mmCIF file of C-alpha atoms in Angstrom:
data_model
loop_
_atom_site.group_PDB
_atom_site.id
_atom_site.type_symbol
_atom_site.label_atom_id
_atom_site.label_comp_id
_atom_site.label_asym_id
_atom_site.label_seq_id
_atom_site.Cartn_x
_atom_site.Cartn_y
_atom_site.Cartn_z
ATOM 1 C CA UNK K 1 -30.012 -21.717 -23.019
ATOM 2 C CA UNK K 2 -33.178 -23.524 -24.068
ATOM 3 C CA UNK K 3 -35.674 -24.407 -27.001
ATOM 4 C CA UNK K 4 -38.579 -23.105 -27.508
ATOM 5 C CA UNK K 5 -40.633 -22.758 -30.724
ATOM 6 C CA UNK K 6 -40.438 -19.439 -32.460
ATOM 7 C CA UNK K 7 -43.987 -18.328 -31.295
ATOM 8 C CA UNK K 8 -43.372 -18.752 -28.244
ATOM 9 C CA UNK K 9 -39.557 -16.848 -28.383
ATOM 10 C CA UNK K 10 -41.267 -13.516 -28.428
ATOM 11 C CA UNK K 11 -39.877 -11.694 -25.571
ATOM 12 C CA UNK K 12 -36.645 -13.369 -25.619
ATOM 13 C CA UNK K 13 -32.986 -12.947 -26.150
ATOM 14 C CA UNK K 14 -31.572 -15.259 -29.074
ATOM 15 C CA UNK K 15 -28.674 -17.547 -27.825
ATOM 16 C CA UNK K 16 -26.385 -16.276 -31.239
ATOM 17 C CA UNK K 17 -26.476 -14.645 -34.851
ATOM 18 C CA UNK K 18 -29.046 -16.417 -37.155
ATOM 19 C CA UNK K 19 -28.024 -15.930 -40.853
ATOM 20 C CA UNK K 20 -30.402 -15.259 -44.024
ATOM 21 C CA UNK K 21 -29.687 -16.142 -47.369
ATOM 22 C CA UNK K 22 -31.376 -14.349 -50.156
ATOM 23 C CA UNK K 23 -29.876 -16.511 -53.372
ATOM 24 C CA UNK K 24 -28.066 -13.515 -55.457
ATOM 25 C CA UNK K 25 -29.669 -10.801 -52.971
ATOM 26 C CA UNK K 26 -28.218 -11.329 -49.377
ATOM 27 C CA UNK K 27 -26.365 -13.181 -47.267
ATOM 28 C CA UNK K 28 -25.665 -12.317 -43.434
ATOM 29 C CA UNK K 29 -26.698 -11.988 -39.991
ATOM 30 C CA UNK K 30 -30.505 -11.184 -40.468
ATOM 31 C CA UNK K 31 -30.884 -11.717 -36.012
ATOM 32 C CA UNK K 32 -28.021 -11.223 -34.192
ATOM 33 C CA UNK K 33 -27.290 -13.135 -30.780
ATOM 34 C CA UNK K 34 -29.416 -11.226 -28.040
ATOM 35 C CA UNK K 35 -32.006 -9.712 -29.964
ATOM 36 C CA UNK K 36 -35.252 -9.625 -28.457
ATOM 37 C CA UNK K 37 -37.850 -11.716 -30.410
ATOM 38 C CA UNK K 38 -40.840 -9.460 -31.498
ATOM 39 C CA UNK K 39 -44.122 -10.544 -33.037
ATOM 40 C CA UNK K 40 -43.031 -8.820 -36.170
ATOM 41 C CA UNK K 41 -40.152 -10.864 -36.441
ATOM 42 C CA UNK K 42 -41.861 -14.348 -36.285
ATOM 43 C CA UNK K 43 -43.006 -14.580 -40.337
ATOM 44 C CA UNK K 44 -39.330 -13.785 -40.931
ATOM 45 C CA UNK K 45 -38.012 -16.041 -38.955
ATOM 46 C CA UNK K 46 -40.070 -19.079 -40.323
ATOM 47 C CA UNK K 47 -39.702 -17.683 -43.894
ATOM 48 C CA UNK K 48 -35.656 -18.509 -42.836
ATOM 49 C CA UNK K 49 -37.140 -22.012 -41.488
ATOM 50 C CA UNK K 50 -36.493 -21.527 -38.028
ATOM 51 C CA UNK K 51 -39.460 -23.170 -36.253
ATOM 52 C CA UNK K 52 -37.729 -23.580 -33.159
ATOM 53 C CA UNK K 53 -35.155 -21.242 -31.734
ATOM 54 C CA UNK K 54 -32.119 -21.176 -29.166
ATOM 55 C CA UNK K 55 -32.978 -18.868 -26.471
ATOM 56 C CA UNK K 56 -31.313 -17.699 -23.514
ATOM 57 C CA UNK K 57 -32.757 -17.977 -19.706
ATOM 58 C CA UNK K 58 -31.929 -14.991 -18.289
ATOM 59 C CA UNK K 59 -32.014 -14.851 -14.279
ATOM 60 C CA UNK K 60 -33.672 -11.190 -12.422
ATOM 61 C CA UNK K 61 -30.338 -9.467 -11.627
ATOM 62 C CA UNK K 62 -28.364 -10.750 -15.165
ATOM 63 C CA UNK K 63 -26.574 -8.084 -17.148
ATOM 64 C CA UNK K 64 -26.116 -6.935 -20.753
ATOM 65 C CA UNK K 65 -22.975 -7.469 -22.540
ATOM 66 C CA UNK K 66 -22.917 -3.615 -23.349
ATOM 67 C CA UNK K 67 -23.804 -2.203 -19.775
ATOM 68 C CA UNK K 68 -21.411 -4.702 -17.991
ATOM 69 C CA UNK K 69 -18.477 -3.660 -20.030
ATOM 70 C CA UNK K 70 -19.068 -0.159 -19.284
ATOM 71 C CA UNK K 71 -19.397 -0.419 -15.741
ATOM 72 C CA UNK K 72 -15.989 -2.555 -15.581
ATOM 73 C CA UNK K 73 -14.146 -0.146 -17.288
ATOM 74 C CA UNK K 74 -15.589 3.019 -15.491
ATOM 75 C CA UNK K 75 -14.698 1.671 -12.041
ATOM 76 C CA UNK K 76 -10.963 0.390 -14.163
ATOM 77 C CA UNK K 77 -10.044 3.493 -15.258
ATOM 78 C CA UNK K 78 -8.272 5.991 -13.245
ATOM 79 C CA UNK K 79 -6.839 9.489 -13.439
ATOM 80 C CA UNK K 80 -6.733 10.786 -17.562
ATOM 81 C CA UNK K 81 -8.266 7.727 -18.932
ATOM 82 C CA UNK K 82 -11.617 8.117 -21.157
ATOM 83 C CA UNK K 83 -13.591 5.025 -22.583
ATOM 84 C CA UNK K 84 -14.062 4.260 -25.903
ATOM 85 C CA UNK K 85 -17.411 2.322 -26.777
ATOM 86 C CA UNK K 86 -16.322 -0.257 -29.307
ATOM 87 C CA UNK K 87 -20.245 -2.319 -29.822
ATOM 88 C CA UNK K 88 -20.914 -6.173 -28.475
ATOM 89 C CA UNK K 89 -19.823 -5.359 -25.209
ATOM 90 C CA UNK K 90 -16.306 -4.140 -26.076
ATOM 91 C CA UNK K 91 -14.988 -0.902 -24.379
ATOM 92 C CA UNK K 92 -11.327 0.625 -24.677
ATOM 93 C CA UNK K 93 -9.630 2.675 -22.752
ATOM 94 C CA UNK K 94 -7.236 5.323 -23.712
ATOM 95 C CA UNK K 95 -5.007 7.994 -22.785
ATOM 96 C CA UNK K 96 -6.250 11.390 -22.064
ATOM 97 C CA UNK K 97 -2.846 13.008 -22.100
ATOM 98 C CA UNK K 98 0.540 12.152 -22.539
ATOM 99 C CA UNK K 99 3.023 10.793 -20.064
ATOM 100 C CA UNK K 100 3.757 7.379 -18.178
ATOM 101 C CA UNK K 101 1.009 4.515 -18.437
ATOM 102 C CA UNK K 102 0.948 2.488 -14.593
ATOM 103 C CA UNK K 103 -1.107 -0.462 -14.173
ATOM 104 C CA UNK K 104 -1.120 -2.140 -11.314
ATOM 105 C CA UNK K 105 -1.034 -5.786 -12.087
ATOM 106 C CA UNK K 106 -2.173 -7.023 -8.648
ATOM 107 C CA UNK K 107 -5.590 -5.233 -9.520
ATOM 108 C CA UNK K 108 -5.760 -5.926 -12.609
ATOM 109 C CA UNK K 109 -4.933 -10.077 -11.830
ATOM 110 C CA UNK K 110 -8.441 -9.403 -9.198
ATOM 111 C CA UNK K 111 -10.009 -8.128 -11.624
ATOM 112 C CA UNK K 112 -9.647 -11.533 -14.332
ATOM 113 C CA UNK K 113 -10.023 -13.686 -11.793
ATOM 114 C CA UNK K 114 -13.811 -14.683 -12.968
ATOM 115 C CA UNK K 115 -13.062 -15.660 -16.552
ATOM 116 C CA UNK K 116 -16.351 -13.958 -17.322
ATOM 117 C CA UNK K 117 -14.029 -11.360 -17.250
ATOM 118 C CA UNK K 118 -11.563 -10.002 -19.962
ATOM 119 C CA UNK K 119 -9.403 -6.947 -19.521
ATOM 120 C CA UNK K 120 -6.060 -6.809 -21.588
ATOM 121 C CA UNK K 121 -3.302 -4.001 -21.227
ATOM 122 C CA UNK K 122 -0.505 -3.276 -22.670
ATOM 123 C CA UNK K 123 2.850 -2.885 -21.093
ATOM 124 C CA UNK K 124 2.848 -0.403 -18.117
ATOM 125 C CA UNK K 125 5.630 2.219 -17.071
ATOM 126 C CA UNK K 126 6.235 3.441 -20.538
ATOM 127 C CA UNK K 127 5.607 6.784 -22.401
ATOM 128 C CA UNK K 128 1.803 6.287 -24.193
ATOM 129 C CA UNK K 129 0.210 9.578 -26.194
ATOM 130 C CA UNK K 130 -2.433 11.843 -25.924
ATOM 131 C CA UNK K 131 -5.531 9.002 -27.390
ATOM 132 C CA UNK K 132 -3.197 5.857 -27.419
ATOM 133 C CA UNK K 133 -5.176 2.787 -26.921
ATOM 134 C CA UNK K 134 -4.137 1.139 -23.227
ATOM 135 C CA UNK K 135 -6.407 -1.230 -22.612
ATOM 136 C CA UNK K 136 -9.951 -3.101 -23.911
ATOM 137 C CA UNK K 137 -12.497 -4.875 -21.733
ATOM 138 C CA UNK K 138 -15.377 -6.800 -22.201
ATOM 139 C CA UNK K 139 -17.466 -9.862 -20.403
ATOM 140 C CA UNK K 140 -17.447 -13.403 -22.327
ATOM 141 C CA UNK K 141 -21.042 -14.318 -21.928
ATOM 142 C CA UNK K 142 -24.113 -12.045 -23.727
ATOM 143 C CA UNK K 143 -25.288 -11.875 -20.481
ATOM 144 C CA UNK K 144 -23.277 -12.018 -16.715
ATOM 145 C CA UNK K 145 -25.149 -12.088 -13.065
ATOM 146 C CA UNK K 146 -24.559 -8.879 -11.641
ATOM 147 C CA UNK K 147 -23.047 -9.848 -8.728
ATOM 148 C CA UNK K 148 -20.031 -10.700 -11.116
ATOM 149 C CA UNK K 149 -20.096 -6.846 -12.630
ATOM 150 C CA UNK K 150 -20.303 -5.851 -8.701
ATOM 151 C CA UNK K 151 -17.182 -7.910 -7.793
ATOM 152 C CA UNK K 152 -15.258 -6.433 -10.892
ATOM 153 C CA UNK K 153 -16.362 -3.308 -10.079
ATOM 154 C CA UNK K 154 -14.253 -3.281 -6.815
ATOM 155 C CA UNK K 155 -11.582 -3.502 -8.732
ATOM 156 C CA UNK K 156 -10.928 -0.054 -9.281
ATOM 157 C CA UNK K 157 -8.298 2.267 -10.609
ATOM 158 C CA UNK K 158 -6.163 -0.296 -12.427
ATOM 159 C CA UNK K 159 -4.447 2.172 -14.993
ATOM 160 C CA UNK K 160 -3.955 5.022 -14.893
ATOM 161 C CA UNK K 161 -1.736 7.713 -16.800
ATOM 162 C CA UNK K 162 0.666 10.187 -14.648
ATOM 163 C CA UNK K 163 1.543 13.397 -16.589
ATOM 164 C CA UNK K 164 5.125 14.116 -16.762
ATOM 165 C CA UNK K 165 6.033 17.895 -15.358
ATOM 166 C CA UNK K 166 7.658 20.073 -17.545
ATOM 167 C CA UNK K 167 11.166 20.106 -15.853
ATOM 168 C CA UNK K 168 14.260 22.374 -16.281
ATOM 169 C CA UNK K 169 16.993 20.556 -16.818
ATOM 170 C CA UNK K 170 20.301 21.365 -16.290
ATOM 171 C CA UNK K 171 23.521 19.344 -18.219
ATOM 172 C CA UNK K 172 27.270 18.619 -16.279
ATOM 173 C CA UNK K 173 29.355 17.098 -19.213
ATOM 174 C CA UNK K 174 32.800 16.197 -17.712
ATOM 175 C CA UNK K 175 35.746 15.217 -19.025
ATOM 176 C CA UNK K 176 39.398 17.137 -20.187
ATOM 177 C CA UNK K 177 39.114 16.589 -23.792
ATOM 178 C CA UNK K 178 35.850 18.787 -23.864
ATOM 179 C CA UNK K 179 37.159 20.904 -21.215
ATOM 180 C CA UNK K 180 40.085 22.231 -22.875
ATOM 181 C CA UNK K 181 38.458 22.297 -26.265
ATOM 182 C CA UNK K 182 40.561 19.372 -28.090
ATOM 183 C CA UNK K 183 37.097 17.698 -29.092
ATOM 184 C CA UNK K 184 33.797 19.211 -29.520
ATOM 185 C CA UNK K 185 30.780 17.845 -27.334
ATOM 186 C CA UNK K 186 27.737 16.008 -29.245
ATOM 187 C CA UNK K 187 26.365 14.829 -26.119
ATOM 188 C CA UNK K 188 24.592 18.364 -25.333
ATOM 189 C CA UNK K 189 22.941 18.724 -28.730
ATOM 190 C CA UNK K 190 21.484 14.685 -28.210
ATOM 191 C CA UNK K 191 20.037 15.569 -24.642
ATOM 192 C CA UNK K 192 18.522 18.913 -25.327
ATOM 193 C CA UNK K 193 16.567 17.025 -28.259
ATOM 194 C CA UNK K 194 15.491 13.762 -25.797
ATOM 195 C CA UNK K 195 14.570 16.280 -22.806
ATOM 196 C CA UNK K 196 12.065 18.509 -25.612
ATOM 197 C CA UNK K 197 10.361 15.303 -26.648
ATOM 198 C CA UNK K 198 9.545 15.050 -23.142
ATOM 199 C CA UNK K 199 8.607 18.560 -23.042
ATOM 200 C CA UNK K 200 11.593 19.719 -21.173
ATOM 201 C CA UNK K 201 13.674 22.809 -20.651
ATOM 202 C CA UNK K 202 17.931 22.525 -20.893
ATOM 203 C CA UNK K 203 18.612 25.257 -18.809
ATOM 204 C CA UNK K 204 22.025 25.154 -19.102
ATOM 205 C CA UNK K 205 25.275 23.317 -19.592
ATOM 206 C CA UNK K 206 28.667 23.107 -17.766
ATOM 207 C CA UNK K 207 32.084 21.999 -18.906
ATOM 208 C CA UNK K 208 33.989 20.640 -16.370
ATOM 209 C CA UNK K 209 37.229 18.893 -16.125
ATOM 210 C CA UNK K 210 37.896 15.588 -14.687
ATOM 211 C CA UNK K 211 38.299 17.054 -11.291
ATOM 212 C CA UNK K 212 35.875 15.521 -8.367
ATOM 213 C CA UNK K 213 35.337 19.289 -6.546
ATOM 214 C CA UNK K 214 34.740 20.631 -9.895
ATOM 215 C CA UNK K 215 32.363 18.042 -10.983
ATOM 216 C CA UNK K 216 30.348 18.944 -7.500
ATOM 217 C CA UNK K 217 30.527 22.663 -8.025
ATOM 218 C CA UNK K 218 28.885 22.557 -11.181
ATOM 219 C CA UNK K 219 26.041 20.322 -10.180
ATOM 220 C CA UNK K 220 25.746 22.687 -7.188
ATOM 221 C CA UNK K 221 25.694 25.344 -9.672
ATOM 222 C CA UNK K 222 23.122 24.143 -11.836
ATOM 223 C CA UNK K 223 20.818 23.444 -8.835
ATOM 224 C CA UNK K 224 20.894 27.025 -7.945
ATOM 225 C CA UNK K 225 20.044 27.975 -11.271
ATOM 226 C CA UNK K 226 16.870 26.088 -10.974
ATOM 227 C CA UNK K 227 17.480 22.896 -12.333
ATOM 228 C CA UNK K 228 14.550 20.350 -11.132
ATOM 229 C CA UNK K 229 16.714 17.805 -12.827
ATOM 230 C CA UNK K 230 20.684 16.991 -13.628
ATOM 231 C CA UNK K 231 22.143 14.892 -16.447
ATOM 232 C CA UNK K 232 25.673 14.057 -16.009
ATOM 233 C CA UNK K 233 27.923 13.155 -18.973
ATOM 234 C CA UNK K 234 30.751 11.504 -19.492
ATOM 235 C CA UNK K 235 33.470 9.681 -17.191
ATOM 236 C CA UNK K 236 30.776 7.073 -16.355
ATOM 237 C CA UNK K 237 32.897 4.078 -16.611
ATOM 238 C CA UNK K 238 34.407 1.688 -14.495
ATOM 239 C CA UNK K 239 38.249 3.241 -15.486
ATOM 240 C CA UNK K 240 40.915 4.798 -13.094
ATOM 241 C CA UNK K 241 40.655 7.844 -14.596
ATOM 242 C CA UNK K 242 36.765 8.449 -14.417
ATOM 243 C CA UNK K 243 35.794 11.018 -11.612
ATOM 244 C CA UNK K 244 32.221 11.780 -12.414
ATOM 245 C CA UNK K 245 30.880 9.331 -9.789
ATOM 246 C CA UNK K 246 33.499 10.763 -7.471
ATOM 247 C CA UNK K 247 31.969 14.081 -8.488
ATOM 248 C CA UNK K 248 28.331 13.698 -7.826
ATOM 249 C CA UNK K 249 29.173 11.890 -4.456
ATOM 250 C CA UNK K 250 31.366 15.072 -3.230
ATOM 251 C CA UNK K 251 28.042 16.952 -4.239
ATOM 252 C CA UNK K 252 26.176 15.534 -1.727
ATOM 253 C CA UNK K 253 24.251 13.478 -4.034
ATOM 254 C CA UNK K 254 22.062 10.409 -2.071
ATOM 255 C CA UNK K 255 23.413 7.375 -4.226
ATOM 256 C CA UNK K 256 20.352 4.906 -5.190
ATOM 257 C CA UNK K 257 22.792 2.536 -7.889
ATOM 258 C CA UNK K 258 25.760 2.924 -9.840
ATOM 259 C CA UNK K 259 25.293 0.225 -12.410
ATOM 260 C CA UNK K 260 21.326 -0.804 -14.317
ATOM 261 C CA UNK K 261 20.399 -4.418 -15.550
ATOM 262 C CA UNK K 262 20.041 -2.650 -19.006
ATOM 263 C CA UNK K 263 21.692 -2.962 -22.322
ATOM 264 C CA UNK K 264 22.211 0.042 -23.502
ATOM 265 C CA UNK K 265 22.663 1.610 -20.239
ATOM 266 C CA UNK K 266 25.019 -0.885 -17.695
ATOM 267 C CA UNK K 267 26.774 2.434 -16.686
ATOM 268 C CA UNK K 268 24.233 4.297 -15.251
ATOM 269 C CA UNK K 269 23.928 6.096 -12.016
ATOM 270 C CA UNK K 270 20.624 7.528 -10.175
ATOM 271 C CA UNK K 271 20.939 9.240 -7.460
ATOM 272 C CA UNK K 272 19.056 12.492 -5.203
ATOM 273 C CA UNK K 273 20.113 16.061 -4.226
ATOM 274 C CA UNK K 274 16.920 16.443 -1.649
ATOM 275 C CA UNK K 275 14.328 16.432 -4.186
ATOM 276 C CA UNK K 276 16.366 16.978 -7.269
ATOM 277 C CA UNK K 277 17.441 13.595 -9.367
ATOM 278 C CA UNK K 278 20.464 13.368 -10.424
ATOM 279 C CA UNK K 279 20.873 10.464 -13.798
ATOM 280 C CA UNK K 280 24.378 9.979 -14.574
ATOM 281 C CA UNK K 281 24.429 9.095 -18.271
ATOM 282 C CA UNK K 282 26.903 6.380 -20.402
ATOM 283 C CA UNK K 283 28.168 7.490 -23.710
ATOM 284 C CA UNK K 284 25.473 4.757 -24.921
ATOM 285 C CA UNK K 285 22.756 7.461 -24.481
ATOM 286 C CA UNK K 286 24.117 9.140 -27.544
ATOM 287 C CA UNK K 287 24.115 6.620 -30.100
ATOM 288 C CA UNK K 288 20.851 4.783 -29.345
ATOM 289 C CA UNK K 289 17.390 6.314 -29.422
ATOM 290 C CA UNK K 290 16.072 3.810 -26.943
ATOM 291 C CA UNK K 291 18.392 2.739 -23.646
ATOM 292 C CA UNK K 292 18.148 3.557 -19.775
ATOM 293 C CA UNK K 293 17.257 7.011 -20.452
ATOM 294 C CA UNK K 294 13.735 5.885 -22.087
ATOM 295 C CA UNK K 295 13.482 3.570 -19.133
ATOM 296 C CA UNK K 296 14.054 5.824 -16.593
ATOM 297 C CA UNK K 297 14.066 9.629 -16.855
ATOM 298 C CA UNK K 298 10.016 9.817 -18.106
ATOM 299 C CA UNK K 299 9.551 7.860 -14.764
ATOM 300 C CA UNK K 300 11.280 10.020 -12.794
ATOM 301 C CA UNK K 301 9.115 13.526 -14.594
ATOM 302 C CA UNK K 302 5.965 11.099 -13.612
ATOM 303 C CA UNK K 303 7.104 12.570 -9.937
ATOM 304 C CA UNK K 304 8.149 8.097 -9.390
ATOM 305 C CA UNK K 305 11.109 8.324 -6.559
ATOM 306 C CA UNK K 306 13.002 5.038 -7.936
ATOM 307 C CA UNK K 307 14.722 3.300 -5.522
ATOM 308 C CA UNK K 308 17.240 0.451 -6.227
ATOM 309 C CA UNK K 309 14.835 -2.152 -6.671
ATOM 310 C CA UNK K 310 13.254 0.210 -9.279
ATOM 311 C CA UNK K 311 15.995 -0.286 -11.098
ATOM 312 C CA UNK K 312 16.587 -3.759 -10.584
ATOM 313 C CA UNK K 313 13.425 -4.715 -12.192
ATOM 314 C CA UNK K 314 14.824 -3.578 -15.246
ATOM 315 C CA UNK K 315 16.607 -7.255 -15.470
ATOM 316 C CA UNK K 316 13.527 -8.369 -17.093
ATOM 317 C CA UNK K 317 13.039 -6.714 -20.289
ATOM 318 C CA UNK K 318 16.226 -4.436 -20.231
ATOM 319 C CA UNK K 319 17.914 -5.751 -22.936
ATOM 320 C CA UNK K 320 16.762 -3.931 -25.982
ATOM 321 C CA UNK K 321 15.717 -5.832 -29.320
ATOM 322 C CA UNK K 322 17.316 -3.080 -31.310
ATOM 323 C CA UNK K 323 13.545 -3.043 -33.459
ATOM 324 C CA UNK K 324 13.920 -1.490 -37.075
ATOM 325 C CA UNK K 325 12.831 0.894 -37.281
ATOM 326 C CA UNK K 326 12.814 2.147 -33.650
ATOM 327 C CA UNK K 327 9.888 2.118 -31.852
ATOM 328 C CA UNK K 328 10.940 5.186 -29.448
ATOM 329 C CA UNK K 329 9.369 6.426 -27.707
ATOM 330 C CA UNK K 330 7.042 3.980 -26.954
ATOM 331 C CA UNK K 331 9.715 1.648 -26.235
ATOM 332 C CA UNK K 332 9.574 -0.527 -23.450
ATOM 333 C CA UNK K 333 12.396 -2.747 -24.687
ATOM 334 C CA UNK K 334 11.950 -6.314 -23.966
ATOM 335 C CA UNK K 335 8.271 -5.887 -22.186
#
């Protein structure tokens, strides 16, 4: 930045917004920062008694505000993202479709690195909407060399947004009391509502009794039936008494964890029939509109194979804040 009288400013950028006051007429921004001095704009300016102006030195290869944002967020943006112009530089980023928001934060650490740089997210691995705002970019400076646009620019495909497939979904609910018809089960009705808002099928749903072999044929039925997905319920606890775990082992089920760092949710279980996840579900599921099930099961219709460690990173963040009103299902609990 430099002085230079305001003759001799034609041609150049201004160095920031030069205000006009027009007593009981105007007041405001008459020249805002970076506009190109014209001869036309000289008598205003000295009406405004600006004989000398701030002016910025711009080098052969520097780049706009406006042109350096959108080339950041172009090479940012992967797979169903689109770019929203915002004016001084600013660009946003939002989702194209619904279904799981992933950033990867190694990327996007690169990618601030030069603090010419500013690119803010929010949380990743949650549900986002069809044109939710993810993410905003924009450079500090009017003006930034382009070699700092080019090293931003290999920065590329830091979010993204994975659809979630439409599964069919097939429901075990264990337990006697259901089985022989002393209480009614609620847990059905709750999951055929969660699965829809994740534009999911219920295929089906099987009563079984507290009995291990009868636990596995009914998972094994359900799979033949076409079931890309099974939600077990009920008997998920830690007592004597509680086969379901017992169950989905005999199935053949690959165990990844019996137990989540989440509150609601300790009880859970995730495991794999080949392809076909298997989420045993705590009685917690029912009563809370937000707990493991929001944490997990959109991950796992993103196509995400989550492994223990998956699950372990849930420590951080997996108690939930139990927000009024509920921000399901959005929710990414503590994040």
């Amino acid at each position: 930045m430099k002085t230079v009288s305001t003759q001799a400013a034609v041609g150049m950028p201004l160095a920031h917004d030069l205000t006009q006051i027009i007593p009981g007429q105007y007041k405001g921004a008459r020249f805002k920062k970076g506009h190109i001095v014209t001869e036309e704009d000289v008598p205003v300016l000295l009406s405004m008694g600006k004989e000398h102006l701030y002016v910025l030195e711009l080098g052969a290869d520097d780049v706009h505000e406006d042109e350096a944002g959108q080339r950041i967020a172009q090479a940012a943006a992967g797979e169903n993202i689109r770019l929203r112009a915002k004016g001084e530089g600013k660009v946003e980023l939002l989702a194209a479709c619904k279904g799981v928001l992933r950033v990867d934060r190694d990327k996007l650490l690169t990618l601030i690195e030069d603090d010419a740089v500013m690119f803010a997210t929010i949380h990743g691995d949650q549900v986002v909407e069809e044109g939710q705002l993810l993410a905003g970019t924009r450079v500090i400076p009017l003006y930034v060399p382009e070699q700092t646009v080019q090293r931003a620019e290999h920065c590329q495909d830091v979010i993204r947004v994975e659809p979630m497939r439409h599964a069919h979904v097939g429901i075990v609910t264990t337990g006697s009391e259901i089985y022989h018809g002393r209480i009614e089960d609620k847990f059905g009705e709750i999951l055929r509502r969660k699965f829809a808002a994740l534009d999911c099928e219920v295929i089906g749903q099987i009563v079984s009794d507290d009995d291990e072999q009868m636990i596995a044929d009914s998972i094994h039925r359900m799979i033949e039936q076409g079931a890309d997905m099974i939600a077990v319920t009920g008997g998920m606890s830690v007592d004597p008494d509680d086969r379901t775990p017992a169950g989905i082992r005999r199935a053949g089920v690959e165990i990844v964890t019996y137990g989540a760092p989440v509150l609601p949710g300790a009880m859970f279980l995730l495991g794999y029939w080949n392809e076909v996840p298997v989420v045993g579900l705590p009685g917690c599921v029912m009563y809370h509109n937000a707990s493991v099930f929001e944490l997990v099961v959109p991950r796992l219709l993103a196509g995400e194979r989550m492994d223990r460690q998956a699950i372990k990173r849930f420590a951080e963040g997996g108690l939930c804040r139990g927000c009024a009103p509920c921000t399901y299902p959005n929710c990414g609990f503590g994040k």
